[in-house]
Coordinates of C-alpha atoms and ligand atoms in Angstrom, one line a residue:
M1 CA 0.0 0.0 0.0
K2 CA 1.2 3.5 -0.8
V3 CA 0.0 6.7 0.7
R4 CA 0.9 9.9 -1.1
I5 CA 0.4 13.3 0.4
L6 CA -1.3 15.6 -2.2
G7 CA -1.7 18.5 0.2
C8 CA -1.2 19.1 3.9
S9 CA -1.0 22.9 4.3
G10 CA -3.1 24.8 6.9
A11 CA -3.9 27.3 4.1
I12 CA -3.5 27.5 0.4
C13 CA 0.1 28.5 -0.2
G14 CA 1.2 28.6 -3.8
V15 CA 2.4 25.7 -6.0
G16 CA 2.6 22.5 -3.9
G17 CA 0.9 24.2 -1.0
G18 CA -2.5 22.7 -1.3
T19 CA -4.8 21.9 1.6
T20 CA -5.5 18.4 3.0
S21 CA -5.7 15.4 0.8
L22 CA -4.1 12.0 1.0
L23 CA -4.1 9.4 -1.8
V24 CA -4.1 5.7 -0.8
D25 CA -2.9 3.6 -3.7
D26 CA -4.6 4.9 -6.8
D27 CA -8.3 4.6 -5.7
I28 CA -8.9 6.1 -2.3
L29 CA -8.7 9.7 -1.0
I30 CA -8.7 10.8 2.5
D31 CA -10.1 14.3 2.4
A32 CA -10.5 16.3 -0.8
G33 CA -8.9 19.7 -0.2
T34 CA -7.1 21.7 -2.9
G35 CA -4.2 19.1 -2.9
V36 CA -6.5 17.1 -5.2
G37 CA -5.4 19.6 -7.9
E38 CA -2.2 17.6 -8.1
L39 CA -4.0 14.8 -9.8
S40 CA -4.2 14.4 -13.5
D41 CA -7.6 13.6 -15.2
A42 CA -6.5 9.9 -15.5
E43 CA -5.6 9.8 -11.8
L44 CA -9.0 11.4 -10.8
A45 CA -10.9 8.9 -12.8
H46 CA -9.4 6.1 -10.7
I47 CA -10.7 7.4 -7.4
D48 CA -13.5 5.2 -6.2
H49 CA -13.7 6.2 -2.5
V50 CA -13.2 9.4 -0.6
F51 CA -13.1 9.4 3.2
I52 CA -13.9 12.8 4.6
T53 CA -12.7 13.9 8.1
H54 CA -15.1 16.9 8.4
S55 CA -17.0 19.4 6.3
H56 CA -14.6 22.4 6.3
L57 CA -13.7 23.6 2.9
D58 CA -10.0 23.1 3.2
H59 CA -10.8 19.3 3.4
T60 CA -13.8 19.3 0.9
A61 CA -13.4 22.1 -1.6
F62 CA -12.4 19.8 -4.5
L63 CA -15.0 17.1 -3.7
P64 CA -17.9 18.7 -5.7
L65 CA -15.5 19.6 -8.5
M66 CA -13.9 16.2 -8.8
V67 CA -17.4 14.5 -8.8
D68 CA -18.3 16.6 -11.8
A69 CA -15.0 16.1 -13.6
A70 CA -14.8 12.4 -13.0
A71 CA -18.4 11.7 -14.0
E72 CA -17.3 12.1 -17.6
Y73 CA -14.9 9.1 -17.3
R74 CA -16.7 6.9 -14.8
T75 CA -19.5 4.3 -15.0
Q76 CA -19.7 3.7 -11.2
P77 CA -20.6 6.3 -8.5
L78 CA -17.8 7.8 -6.4
T79 CA -18.5 6.7 -2.8
V80 CA -18.0 9.3 -0.1
H81 CA -17.5 7.8 3.4
A82 CA -17.8 9.8 6.7
P83 CA -19.9 9.7 9.8
Q84 CA -23.6 10.3 8.9
V85 CA -23.6 13.7 10.6
T86 CA -20.8 14.9 8.2
L87 CA -22.5 13.4 5.2
D88 CA -25.7 15.2 6.1
I89 CA -23.7 18.5 6.2
L90 CA -22.2 17.8 2.8
H91 CA -25.6 17.0 1.3
A92 CA -27.3 20.1 2.9
H93 CA -24.5 22.6 2.3
L94 CA -22.5 21.5 -0.8
F95 CA -24.6 19.2 -2.9
N96 CA -27.7 21.3 -2.3
N97 CA -28.5 22.5 -5.9
L98 CA -27.3 26.0 -4.8
I99 CA -23.6 25.7 -4.2
W100 CA -23.4 22.7 -6.5
P101 CA -25.8 20.3 -8.1
D102 CA -27.0 17.3 -6.1
F103 CA -25.0 14.7 -7.8
T104 CA -26.5 12.0 -5.6
V105 CA -29.4 12.0 -8.1
I106 CA -27.5 13.1 -11.2
P107 CA -27.5 11.8 -13.9
S108 CA -30.2 9.7 -12.2
A109 CA -31.1 8.5 -8.7
A110 CA -30.5 4.9 -9.9
A111 CA -27.1 5.6 -11.3
P112 CA -25.7 8.8 -9.6
A113 CA -22.3 10.3 -9.9
V114 CA -21.8 10.2 -6.1
Q115 CA -23.2 8.1 -3.3
F116 CA -22.8 8.5 0.5
A117 CA -21.9 5.6 2.8
A118 CA -21.8 6.3 6.6
L119 CA -18.7 5.2 8.5
E120 CA -19.1 6.0 12.2
V121 CA -16.2 6.7 14.6
G122 CA -14.9 3.4 15.9
H123 CA -16.0 1.4 12.9
S124 CA -13.7 0.0 10.1
M125 CA -14.2 -1.0 6.5
S126 CA -11.9 -3.1 4.3
L127 CA -11.3 -2.3 0.6
R128 CA -9.2 -4.9 -1.2
G129 CA -6.9 -5.7 1.8
R130 CA -6.7 -2.1 3.1
T131 CA -8.6 -1.4 6.3
L132 CA -9.8 2.1 7.1
T133 CA -11.0 2.9 10.6
A134 CA -12.7 6.2 11.7
L135 CA -11.1 7.7 14.8
P136 CA -12.4 10.3 17.2
A137 CA -11.6 13.9 16.6
Q138 CA -12.5 17.1 18.6
H139 CA -13.2 20.1 16.4
V140 CA -15.7 22.9 15.9
V141 CA -17.8 20.8 13.6
P142 CA -18.3 17.0 13.8
A143 CA -15.0 15.4 12.8
A144 CA -13.1 12.2 12.6
G145 CA -9.5 11.0 11.9
Y146 CA -8.6 7.9 10.0
A147 CA -6.3 5.0 10.4
V148 CA -5.3 3.0 7.3
D149 CA -3.8 -0.5 7.7
S150 CA -2.3 -2.6 4.9
G151 CA -1.8 -5.6 7.2
A152 CA 1.9 -4.9 7.1
G153 CA 1.8 -1.5 8.6
S154 CA -0.6 1.3 9.6
L155 CA -0.7 5.1 9.2
V156 CA -2.9 7.3 11.4
F157 CA -4.1 10.8 10.4
S158 CA -5.8 13.0 13.0
G159 CA -7.7 15.2 10.7
D160 CA -8.5 18.6 12.4
T161 CA -8.6 18.2 16.2
T162 CA -7.7 19.8 19.4
T163 CA -7.1 18.2 22.8
N164 CA -8.1 14.5 22.3
P165 CA -6.9 12.0 24.9
V166 CA -9.2 9.3 23.5
F167 CA -7.5 9.5 20.1
W168 CA -4.1 9.0 21.7
A169 CA -5.2 6.1 23.8
I170 CA -6.4 4.3 20.6
V171 CA -3.2 5.3 18.6
S172 CA -0.8 4.1 21.3
A173 CA -2.5 0.6 21.3
M174 CA -2.6 0.3 17.5
P175 CA -0.8 -2.7 16.0
R176 CA 1.8 -2.2 13.2
L177 CA 1.8 1.6 13.7
R178 CA 4.4 3.2 11.5
H179 CA 3.4 6.8 10.9
V180 CA 1.3 9.3 12.9
I181 CA 0.2 12.5 11.2
V182 CA -1.2 15.0 13.6
E183 CA -2.3 18.6 13.0
T184 CA -0.8 21.6 14.7
A185 CA -2.3 24.7 13.1
F186 CA -1.1 27.4 15.4
P187 CA 2.0 28.5 17.4
D188 CA 1.7 28.9 21.2
A189 CA 1.3 32.7 20.8
H190 CA -2.0 31.9 19.2
R191 CA -3.1 29.4 21.8
A192 CA -6.4 31.3 22.4
T193 CA -7.2 31.0 18.7
A194 CA -6.3 27.3 18.7
V195 CA -8.7 26.7 21.7
A196 CA -11.5 28.7 20.1
A197 CA -11.1 27.1 16.6
Q198 CA -10.4 23.7 18.2
H199 CA -7.0 23.0 16.7
Y200 CA -3.8 22.0 18.3
C201 CA -0.9 24.3 19.2
P202 CA 2.4 22.9 20.5
S203 CA 1.6 23.2 24.2
L204 CA -1.8 21.5 23.8
L205 CA -0.3 18.7 21.8
A206 CA 2.5 18.3 24.3
A207 CA 0.0 18.0 27.2
D208 CA -1.9 15.3 25.3
L209 CA 1.3 13.3 24.6
H210 CA 2.8 13.7 28.1
D211 CA 2.0 10.1 29.2
V212 CA 1.6 8.6 25.7
R213 CA 4.1 6.1 24.3
F214 CA 4.3 4.8 20.7
D215 CA 7.1 3.7 18.4
A216 CA 6.2 5.4 15.1
E217 CA 7.3 8.4 13.1
L218 CA 5.4 11.6 14.2
L219 CA 4.6 14.0 11.4
I220 CA 3.0 17.4 11.7
S221 CA 0.4 18.7 9.2
H222 CA -1.9 21.6 8.7
L223 CA 0.6 24.3 9.9
K224 CA -0.5 27.8 9.1
P225 CA 2.2 28.7 6.5
V226 CA 3.2 32.1 8.1
H227 CA 3.8 30.4 11.4
A228 CA 5.2 27.1 10.2
A229 CA 8.8 27.6 11.3
Q230 CA 7.8 28.8 14.7
I231 CA 5.4 25.9 15.3
M232 CA 8.1 23.4 14.4
R233 CA 10.6 25.1 16.7
E234 CA 8.1 24.9 19.6
L235 CA 7.3 21.3 18.8
N236 CA 10.9 20.2 18.6
T237 CA 11.4 21.5 22.1
A238 CA 8.1 20.4 23.7
L239 CA 8.0 17.0 22.0
H240 CA 11.7 16.3 21.3
R241 CA 11.4 12.6 22.6
F242 CA 9.1 12.0 19.6
D243 CA 11.5 13.9 17.1
P244 CA 8.6 15.4 15.2
H245 CA 9.0 16.4 11.6
R246 CA 6.9 18.6 9.3
L247 CA 4.9 16.6 6.7
D248 CA 5.7 17.7 3.2
A249 CA 3.3 17.5 0.2
G250 CA 4.6 14.9 -2.3
R251 CA 5.8 12.5 0.5
V252 CA 5.0 8.9 -0.3
F253 CA 4.7 6.2 2.4
E254 CA 5.0 2.5 1.6
L255 CA 3.2 0.2 4.1
Ligands
ZN1 ZN1 -11.4 22.2 10.2
ZN2 ZN1 -8.5 22.1 8.3

């Protein structure tokens, strides 16, 4: 299994600075932020499943657009997976015939371009040997993270979250854990904003990880570009036993 980072920036930031999207092999996306723009038409046509962490645009902006683009090439609906509450938000506020057509009934209700499939937190599904599990997240809108397990190794992605001890209890007990991607959107000088917007800043993440142990690479995503260097300096001090590194778009994991 391969996982390719299409975008992981906390805000759009020029070429290669797209927002959250991870490509699993050639057929699964986790989130559909502007990083999806890295994919060619042929690559887009291969996407069969999109797992959404939450409804915010930096994680969903390209979902309506890719459904439309891929419909030209596809005979099967694209399946969007997320907790039901998130699917309901996407249907009511994106695919609502105002922001974008309701492709759950286009070209027809019997053969639509997109279909929704609920995956609740704590539940897993397997797709040709790859198991995706929805994990708890704590954000200003309903949110989830995801673990993806090839059977040989697993990668965890937090999605957008703030203080979340339940997530870390699950992660630290996860078998075959190889890579942990966690967001840290703000530096500690903006801790009040991180609390209000329900993101991590370095001190909040360090507090959550104080008693947590795992043997896996710790990678940081969703840094606000203007604060990225400061966030990493603070994390390298507060979390130095984990040796955290900034996640870069274009990185490919093999599991
Ligand atoms: Zn968000
Ligand atoms: Zn976000």
